[in-house]
PDB file of C-alpha atoms and ligand atoms in Angstrom:
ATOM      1  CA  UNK A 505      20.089  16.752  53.952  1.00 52.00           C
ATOM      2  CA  UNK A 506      21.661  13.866  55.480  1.00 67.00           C
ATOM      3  CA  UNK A 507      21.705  10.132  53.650  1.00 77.00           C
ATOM      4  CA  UNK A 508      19.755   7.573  54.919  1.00 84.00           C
ATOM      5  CA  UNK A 509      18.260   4.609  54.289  1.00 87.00           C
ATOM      6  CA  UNK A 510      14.756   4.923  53.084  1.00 91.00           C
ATOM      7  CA  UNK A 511      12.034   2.293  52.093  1.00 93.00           C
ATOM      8  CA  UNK A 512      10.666   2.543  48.410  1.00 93.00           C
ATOM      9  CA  UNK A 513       6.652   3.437  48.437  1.00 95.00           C
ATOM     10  CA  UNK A 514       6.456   1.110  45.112  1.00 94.00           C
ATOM     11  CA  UNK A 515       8.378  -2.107  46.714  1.00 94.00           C
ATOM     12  CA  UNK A 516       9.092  -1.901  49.853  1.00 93.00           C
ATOM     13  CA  UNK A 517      13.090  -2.844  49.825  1.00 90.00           C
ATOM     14  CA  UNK A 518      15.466  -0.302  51.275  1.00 89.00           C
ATOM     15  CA  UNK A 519      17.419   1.924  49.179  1.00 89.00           C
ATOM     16  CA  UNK A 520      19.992   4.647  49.874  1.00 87.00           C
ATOM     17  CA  UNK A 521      18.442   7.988  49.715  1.00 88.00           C
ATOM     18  CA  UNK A 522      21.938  10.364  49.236  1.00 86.00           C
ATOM     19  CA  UNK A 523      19.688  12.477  47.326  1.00 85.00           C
ATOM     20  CA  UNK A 524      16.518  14.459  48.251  1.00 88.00           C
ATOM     21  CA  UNK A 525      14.790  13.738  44.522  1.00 90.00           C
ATOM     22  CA  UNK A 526      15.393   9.870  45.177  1.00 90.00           C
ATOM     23  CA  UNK A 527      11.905   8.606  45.344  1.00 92.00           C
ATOM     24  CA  UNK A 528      12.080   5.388  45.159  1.00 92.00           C
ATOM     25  CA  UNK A 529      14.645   2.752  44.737  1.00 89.00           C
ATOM     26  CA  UNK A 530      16.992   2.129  41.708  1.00 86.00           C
ATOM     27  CA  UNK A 531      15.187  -1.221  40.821  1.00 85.00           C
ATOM     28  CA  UNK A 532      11.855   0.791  40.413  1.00 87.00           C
ATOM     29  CA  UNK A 533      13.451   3.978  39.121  1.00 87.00           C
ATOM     30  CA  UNK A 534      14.912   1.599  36.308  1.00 82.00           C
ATOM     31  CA  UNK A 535      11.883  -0.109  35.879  1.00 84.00           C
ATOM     32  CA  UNK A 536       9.598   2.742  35.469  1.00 84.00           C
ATOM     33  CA  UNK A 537      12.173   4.464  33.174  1.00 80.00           C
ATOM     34  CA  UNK A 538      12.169   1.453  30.501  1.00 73.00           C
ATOM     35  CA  UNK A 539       8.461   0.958  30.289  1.00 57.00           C
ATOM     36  CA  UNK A 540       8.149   3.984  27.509  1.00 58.00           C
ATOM     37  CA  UNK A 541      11.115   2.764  25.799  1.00 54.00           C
ATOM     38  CA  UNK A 542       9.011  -0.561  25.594  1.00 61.00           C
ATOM     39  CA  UNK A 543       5.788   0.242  24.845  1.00 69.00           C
ATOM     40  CA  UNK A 544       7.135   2.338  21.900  1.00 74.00           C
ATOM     41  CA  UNK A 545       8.922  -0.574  20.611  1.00 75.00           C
ATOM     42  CA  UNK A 546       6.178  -2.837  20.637  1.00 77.00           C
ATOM     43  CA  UNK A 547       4.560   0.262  19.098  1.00 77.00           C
ATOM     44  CA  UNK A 548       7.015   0.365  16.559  1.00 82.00           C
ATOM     45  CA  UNK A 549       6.697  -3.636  15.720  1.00 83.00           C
ATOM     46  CA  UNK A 550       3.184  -3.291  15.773  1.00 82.00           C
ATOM     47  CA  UNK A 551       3.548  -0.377  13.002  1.00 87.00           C
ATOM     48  CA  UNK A 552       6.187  -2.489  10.740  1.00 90.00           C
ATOM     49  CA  UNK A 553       3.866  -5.368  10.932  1.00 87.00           C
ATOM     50  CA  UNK A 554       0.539  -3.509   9.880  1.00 90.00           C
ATOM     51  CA  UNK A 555       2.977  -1.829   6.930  1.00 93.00           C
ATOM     52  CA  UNK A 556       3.561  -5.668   6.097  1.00 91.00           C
ATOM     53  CA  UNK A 557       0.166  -6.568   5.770  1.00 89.00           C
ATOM     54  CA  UNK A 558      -1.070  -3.388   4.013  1.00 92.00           C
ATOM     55  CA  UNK A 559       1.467  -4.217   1.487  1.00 93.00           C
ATOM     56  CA  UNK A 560       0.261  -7.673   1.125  1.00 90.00           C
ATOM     57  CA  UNK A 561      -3.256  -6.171   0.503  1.00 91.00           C
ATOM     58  CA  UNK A 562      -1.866  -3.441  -1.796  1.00 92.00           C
ATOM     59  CA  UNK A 563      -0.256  -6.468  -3.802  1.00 92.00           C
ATOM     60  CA  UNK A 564      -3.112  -8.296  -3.948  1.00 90.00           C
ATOM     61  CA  UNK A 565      -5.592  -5.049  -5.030  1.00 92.00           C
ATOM     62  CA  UNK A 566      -2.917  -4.537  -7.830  1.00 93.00           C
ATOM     63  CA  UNK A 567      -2.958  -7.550  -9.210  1.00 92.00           C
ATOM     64  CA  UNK A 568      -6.556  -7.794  -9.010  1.00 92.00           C
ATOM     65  CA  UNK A 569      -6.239  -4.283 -10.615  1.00 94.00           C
ATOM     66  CA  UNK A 570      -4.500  -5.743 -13.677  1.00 94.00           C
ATOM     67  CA  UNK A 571      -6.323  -9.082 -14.029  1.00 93.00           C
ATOM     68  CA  UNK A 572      -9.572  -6.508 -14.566  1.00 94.00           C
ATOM     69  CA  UNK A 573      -7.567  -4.085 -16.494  1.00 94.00           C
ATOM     70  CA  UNK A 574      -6.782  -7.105 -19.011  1.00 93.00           C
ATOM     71  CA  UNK A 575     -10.474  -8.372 -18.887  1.00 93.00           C
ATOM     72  CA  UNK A 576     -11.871  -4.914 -20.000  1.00 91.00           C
ATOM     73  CA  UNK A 577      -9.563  -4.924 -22.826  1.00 89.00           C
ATOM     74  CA  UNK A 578     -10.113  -8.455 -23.707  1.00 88.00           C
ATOM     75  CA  UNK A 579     -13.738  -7.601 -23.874  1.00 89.00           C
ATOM     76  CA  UNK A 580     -13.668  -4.354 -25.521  1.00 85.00           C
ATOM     77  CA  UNK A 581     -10.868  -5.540 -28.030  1.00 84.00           C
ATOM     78  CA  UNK A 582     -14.098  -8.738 -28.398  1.00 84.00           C
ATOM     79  CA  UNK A 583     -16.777  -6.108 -28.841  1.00 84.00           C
ATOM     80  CA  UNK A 584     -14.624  -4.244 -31.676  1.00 84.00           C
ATOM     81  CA  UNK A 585     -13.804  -7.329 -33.314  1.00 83.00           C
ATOM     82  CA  UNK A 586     -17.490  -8.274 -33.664  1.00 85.00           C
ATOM     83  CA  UNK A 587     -18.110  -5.378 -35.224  1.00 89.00           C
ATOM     84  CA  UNK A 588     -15.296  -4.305 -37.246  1.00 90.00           C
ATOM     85  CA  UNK A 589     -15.964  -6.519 -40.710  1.00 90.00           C
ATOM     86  CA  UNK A 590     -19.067  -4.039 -40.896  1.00 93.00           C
ATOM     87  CA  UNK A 591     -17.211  -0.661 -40.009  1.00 93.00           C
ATOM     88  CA  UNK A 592     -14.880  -1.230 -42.713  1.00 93.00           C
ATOM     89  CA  UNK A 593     -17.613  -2.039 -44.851  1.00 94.00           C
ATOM     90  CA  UNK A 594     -19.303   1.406 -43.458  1.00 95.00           C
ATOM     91  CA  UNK A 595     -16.171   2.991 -44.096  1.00 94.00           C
ATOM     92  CA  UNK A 596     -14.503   2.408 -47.220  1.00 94.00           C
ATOM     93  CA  UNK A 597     -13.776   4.672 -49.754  1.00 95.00           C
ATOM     94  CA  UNK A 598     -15.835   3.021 -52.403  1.00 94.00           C
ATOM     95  CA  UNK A 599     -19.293   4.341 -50.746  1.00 93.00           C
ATOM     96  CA  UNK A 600     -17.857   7.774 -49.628  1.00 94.00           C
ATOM     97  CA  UNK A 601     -16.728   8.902 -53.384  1.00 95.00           C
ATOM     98  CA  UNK A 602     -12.981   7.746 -52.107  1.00 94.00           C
ATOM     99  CA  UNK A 603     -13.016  10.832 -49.632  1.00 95.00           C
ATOM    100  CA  UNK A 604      -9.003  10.779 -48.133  1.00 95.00           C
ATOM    101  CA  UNK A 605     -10.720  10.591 -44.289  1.00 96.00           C
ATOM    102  CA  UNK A 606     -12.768   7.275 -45.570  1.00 96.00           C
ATOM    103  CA  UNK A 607      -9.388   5.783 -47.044  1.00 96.00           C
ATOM    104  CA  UNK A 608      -7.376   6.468 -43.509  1.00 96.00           C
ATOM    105  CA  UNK A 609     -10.148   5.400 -41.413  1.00 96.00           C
ATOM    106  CA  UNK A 610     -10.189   1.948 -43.319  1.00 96.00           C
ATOM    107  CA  UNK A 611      -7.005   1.397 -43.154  1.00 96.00           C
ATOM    108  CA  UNK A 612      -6.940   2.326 -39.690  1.00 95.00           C
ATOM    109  CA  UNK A 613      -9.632  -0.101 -39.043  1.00 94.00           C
ATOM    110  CA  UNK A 614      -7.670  -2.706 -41.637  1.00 94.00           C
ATOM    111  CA  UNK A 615      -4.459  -2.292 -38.976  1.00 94.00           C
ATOM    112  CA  UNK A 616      -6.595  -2.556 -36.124  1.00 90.00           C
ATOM    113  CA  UNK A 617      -8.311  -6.228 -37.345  1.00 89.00           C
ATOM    114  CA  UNK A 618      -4.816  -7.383 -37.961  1.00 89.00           C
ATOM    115  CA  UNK A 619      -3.553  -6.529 -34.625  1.00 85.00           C
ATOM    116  CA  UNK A 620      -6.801  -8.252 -33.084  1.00 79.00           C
ATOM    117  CA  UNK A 621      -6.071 -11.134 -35.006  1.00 75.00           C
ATOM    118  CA  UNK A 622      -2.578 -12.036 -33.623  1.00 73.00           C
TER     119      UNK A 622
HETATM  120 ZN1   ZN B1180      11.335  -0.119  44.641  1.00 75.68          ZN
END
């Protein structure tokens, strides 16, 4: 096949066709080579920046996580205490013919009021 020049279908300018799979000219050639190589990039940046703002909501969800963890304790440790000065009186040993379970269960609960009342 003999080189000529030949005019490219996509712009029109004249480029040197020394080569029967030479389409179209380098410009366009380049051009149409790139465009993957940017839409993956902006692929990739739009990726990293959805990873940045799941992590912000993952942040936020744990500490929201803890803040309830901390208010279920609060209120369950709140719900023991109320009732605790009548468990141990449920408990004791005195009203369970000083039975060795009775005696470790009060001063289980005995532990347990002193650790709710720091
Ligand atoms: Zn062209």
């Amino acid at each position: 096949m003999n080189s000529y020049y030949a005019t490219c279908p996509r712009c029109g300018a004249k480029f040197y066709k020394d080569e029967p799979w030479k389409k179209v000219c380098l410009d366009c050639w380049l051009k149409a080579k790139r465009k993957p190589e940017t839409s993956s990039d902006s692929y990739v940046m739009s990726l990293k920046s959805e990873i940045r703002n799941l992590r912000h909501i993952v942040d936020y969800y744990e500490g929201y996580c803890r803040q309830l963890e901390q208010e279920n304790a609060q209120k369950a440790n709140g719900k023991f205490a109320g009732h605790i000065k009548d468990l141990i009186f449920l408990c004791h040993p005195d009203k369970h013919n000083n039975n060795p379970k009775a005696t470790a269960v009060t001063a289980w609960l005995l532990e347990a009021r002193k650790e709710l009342c720091q």
